Short mmCIF file of N, CA and C in Angstrom, two decimals:
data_model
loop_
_atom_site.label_atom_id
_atom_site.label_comp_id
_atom_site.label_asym_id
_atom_site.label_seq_id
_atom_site.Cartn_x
_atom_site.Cartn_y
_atom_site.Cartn_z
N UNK A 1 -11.85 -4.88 10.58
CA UNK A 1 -10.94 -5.11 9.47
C UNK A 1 -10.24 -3.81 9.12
N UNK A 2 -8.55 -3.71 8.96
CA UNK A 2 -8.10 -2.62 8.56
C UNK A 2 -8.37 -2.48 7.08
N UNK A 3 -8.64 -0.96 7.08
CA UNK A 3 -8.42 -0.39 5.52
C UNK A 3 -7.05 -0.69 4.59
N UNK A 4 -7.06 -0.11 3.53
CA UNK A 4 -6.38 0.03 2.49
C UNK A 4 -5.65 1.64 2.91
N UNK A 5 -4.32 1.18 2.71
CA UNK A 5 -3.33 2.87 3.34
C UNK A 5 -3.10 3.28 2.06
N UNK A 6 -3.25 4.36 1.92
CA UNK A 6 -2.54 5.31 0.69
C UNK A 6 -1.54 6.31 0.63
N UNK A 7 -0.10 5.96 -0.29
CA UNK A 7 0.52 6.85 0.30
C UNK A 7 1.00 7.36 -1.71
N UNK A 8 1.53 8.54 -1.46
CA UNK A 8 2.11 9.26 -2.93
C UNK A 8 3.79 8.94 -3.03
N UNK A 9 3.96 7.90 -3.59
CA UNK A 9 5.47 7.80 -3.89
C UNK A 9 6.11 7.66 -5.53
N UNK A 10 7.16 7.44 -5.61
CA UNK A 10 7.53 7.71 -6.99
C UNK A 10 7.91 6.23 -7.61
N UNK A 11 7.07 6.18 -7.98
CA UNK A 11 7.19 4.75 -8.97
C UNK A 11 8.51 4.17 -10.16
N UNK A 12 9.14 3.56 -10.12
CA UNK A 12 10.31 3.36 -10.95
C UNK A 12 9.85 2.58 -11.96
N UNK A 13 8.80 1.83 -12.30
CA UNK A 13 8.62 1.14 -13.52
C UNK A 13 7.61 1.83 -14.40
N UNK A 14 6.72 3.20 -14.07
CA UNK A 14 5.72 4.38 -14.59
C UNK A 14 6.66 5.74 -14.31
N UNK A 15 8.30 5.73 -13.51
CA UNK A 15 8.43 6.40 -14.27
C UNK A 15 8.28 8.24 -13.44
N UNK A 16 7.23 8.04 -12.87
CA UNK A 16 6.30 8.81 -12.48
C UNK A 16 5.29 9.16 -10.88
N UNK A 17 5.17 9.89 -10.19
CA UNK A 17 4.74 10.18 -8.75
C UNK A 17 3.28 9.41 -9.15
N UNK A 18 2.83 8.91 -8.30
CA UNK A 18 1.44 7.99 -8.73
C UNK A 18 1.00 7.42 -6.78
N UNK A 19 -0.07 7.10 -6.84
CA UNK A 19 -0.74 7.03 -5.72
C UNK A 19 -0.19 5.49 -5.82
N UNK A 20 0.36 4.85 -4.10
CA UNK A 20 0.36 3.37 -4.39
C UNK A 20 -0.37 2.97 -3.01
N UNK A 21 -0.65 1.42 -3.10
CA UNK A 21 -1.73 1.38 -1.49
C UNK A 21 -0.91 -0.09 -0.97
N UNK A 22 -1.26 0.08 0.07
CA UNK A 22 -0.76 -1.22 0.81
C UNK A 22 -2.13 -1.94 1.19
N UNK A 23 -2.52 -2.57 1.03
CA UNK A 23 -3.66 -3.47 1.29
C UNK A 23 -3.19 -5.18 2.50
N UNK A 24 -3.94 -4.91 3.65
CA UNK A 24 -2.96 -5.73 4.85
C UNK A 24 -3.98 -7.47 4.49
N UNK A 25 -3.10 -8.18 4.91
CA UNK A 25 -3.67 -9.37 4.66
C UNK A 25 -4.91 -10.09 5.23
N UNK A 26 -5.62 -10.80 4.91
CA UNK A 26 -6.81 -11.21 5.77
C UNK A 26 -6.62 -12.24 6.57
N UNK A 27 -6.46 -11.77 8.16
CA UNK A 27 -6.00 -12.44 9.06
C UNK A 27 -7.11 -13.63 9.60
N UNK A 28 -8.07 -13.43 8.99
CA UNK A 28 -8.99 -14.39 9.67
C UNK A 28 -9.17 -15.70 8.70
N UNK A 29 -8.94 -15.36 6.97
CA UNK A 29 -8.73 -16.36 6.06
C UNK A 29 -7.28 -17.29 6.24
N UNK A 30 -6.15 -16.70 6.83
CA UNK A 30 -5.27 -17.37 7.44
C UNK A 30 -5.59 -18.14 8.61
N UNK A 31 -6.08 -17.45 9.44
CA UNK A 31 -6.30 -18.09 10.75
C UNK A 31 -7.07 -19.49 10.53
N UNK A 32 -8.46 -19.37 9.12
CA UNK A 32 -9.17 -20.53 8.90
C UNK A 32 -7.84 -21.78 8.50
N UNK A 33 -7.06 -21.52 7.46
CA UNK A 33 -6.25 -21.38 6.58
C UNK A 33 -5.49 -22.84 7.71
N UNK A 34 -4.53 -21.90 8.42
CA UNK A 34 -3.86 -22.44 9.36
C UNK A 34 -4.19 -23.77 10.70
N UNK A 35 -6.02 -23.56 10.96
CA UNK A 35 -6.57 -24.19 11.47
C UNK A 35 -6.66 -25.61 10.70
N UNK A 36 -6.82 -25.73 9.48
CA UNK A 36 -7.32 -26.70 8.48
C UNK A 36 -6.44 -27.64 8.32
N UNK A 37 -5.19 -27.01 8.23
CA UNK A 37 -4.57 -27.78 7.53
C UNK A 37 -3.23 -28.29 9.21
N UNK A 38 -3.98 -27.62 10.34
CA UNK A 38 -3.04 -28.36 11.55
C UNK A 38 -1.75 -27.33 11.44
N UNK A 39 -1.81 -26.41 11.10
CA UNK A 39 -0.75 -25.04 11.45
C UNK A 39 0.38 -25.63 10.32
N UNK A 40 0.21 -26.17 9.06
CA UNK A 40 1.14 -25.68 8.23
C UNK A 40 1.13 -24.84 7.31
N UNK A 41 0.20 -24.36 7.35
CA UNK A 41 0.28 -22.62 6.89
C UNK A 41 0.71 -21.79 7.53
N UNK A 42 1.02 -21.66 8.78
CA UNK A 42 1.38 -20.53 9.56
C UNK A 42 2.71 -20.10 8.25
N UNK A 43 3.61 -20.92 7.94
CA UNK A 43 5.03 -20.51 7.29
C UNK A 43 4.46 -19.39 6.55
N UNK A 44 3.36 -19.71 5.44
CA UNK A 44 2.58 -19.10 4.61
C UNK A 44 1.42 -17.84 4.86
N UNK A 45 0.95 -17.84 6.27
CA UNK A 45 0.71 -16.85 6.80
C UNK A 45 1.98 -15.93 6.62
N UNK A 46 2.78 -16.04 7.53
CA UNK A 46 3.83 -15.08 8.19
C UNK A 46 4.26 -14.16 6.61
N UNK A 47 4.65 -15.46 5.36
CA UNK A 47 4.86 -15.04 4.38
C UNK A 47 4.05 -13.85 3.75
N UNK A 48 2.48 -14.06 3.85
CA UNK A 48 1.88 -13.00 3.08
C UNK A 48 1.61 -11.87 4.17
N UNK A 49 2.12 -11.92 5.36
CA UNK A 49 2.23 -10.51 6.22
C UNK A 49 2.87 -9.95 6.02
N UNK A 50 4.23 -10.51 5.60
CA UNK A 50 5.41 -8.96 5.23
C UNK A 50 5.50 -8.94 3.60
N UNK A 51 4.52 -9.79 2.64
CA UNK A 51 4.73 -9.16 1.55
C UNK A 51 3.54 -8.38 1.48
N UNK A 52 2.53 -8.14 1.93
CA UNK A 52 1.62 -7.16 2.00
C UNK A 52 1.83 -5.58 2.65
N UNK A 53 3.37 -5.41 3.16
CA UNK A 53 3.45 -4.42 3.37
C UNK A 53 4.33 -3.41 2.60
N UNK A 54 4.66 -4.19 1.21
CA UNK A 54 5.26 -3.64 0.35
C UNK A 54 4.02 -2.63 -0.58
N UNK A 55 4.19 -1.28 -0.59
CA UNK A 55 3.42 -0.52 -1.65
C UNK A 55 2.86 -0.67 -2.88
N UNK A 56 1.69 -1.21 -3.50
CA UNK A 56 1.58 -1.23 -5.22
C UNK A 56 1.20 -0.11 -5.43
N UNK A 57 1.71 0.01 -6.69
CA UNK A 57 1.25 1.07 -7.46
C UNK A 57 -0.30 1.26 -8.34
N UNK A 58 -0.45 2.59 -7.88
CA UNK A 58 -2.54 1.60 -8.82
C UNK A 58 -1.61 2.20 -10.17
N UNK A 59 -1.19 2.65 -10.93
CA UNK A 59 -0.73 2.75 -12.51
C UNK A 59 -0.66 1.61 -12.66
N UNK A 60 0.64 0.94 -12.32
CA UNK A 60 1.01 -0.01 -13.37
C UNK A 60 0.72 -1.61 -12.45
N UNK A 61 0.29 -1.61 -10.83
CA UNK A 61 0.64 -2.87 -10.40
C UNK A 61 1.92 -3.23 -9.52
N UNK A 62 2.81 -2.49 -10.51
CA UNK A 62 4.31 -2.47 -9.92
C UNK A 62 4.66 -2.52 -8.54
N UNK A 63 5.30 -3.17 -7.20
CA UNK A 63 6.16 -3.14 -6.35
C UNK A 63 7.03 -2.23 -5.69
N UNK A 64 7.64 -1.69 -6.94
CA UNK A 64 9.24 -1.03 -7.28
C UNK A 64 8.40 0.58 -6.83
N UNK A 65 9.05 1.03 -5.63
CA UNK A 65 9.17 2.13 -5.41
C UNK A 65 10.00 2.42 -4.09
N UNK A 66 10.04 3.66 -3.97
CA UNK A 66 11.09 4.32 -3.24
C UNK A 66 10.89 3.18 -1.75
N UNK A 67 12.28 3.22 -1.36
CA UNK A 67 12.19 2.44 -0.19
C UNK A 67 11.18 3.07 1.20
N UNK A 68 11.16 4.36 1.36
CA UNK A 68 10.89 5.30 2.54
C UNK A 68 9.55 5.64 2.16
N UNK A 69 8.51 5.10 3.01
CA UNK A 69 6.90 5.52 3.00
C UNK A 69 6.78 6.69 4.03
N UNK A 70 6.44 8.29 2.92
CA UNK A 70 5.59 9.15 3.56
C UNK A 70 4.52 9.22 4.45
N UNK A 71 4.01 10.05 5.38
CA UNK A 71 2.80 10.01 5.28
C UNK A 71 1.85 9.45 4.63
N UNK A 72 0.77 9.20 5.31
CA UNK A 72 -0.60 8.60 4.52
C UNK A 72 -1.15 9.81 4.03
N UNK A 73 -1.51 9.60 2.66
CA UNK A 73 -2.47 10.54 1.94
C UNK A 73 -3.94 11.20 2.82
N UNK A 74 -3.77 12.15 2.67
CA UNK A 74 -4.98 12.87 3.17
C UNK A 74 -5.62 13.91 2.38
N UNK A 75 -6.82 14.21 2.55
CA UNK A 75 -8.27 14.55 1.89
C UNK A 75 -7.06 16.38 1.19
N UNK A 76 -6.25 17.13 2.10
CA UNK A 76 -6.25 18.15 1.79
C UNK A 76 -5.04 18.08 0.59
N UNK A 77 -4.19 16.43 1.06
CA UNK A 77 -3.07 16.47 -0.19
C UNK A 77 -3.24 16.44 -1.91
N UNK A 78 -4.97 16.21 -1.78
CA UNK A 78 -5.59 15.75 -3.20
C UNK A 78 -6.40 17.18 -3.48
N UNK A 79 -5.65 18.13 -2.82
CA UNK A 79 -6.91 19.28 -3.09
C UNK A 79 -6.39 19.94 -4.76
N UNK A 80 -7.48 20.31 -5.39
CA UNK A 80 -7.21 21.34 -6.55
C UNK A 80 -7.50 22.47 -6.24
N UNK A 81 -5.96 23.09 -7.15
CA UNK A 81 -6.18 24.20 -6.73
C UNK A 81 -7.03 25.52 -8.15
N UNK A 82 -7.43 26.20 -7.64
CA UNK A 82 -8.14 26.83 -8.30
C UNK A 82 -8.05 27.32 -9.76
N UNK A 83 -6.71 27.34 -10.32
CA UNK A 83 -6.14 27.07 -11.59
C UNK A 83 -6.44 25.64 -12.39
N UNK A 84 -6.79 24.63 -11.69
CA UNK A 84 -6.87 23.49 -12.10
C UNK A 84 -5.94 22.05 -11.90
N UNK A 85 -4.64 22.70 -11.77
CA UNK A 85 -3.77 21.92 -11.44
C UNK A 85 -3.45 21.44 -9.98
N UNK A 86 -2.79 20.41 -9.64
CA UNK A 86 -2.88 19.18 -8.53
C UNK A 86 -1.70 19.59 -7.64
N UNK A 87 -1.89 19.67 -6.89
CA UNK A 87 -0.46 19.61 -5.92
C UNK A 87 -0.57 18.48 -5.07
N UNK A 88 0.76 17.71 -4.96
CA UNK A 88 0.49 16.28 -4.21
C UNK A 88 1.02 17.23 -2.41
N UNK A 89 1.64 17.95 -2.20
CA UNK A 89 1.66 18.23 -0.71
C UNK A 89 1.10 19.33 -0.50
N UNK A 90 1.06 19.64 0.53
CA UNK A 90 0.02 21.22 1.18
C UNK A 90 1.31 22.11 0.95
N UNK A 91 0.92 23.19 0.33
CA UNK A 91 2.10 24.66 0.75
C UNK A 91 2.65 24.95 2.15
N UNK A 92 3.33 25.50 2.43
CA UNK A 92 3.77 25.24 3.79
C UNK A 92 3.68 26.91 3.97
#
């Protein structure tokens, strides 16, 4: 089963840079899904594959963010730095 992707984009309804995740659909609850009912779910499959690849925001829930997904978040983009304060990218 794939994970949950995390990426840092800028949220338009918070406003604000905020962590959002894409969480991919469960292909095997479709697959039951689709089996059951004689493949008229597939429409409804296909449907929740490309809306699951839209970004939420964990703030608010929200959709609404920048069209262009960065990089996936990684362990060193969340580092603090010794002052206390957060930097969302590595210094270059």
């Amino acid at each position: 089963m794939i994970g949950t992707s995390r990426y840092i984009l800028y949220c338009r309804t918070c406003g604000d840079v905020r962590v959002h995740e894409i969480q991919p659909p469960s292909h095997r609850k479709h697959a039951l899904l689709a089996t059951l009912t004689l493949g008229l779910w597939v429409p409804g499959w296909v449907v929740a594959v490309f809306r699951g690849r839209l970004p939420r925001c964990r703030g608010c829930g929200s959709k609404r963010s920048l069209p262009r997904l960065p990089s996936p978040v990684t362990n060193r983009q969340h580092q603090t730095r010794p002052g206390g304060s957060r930097h969302l990218h590595p210094a270059a």
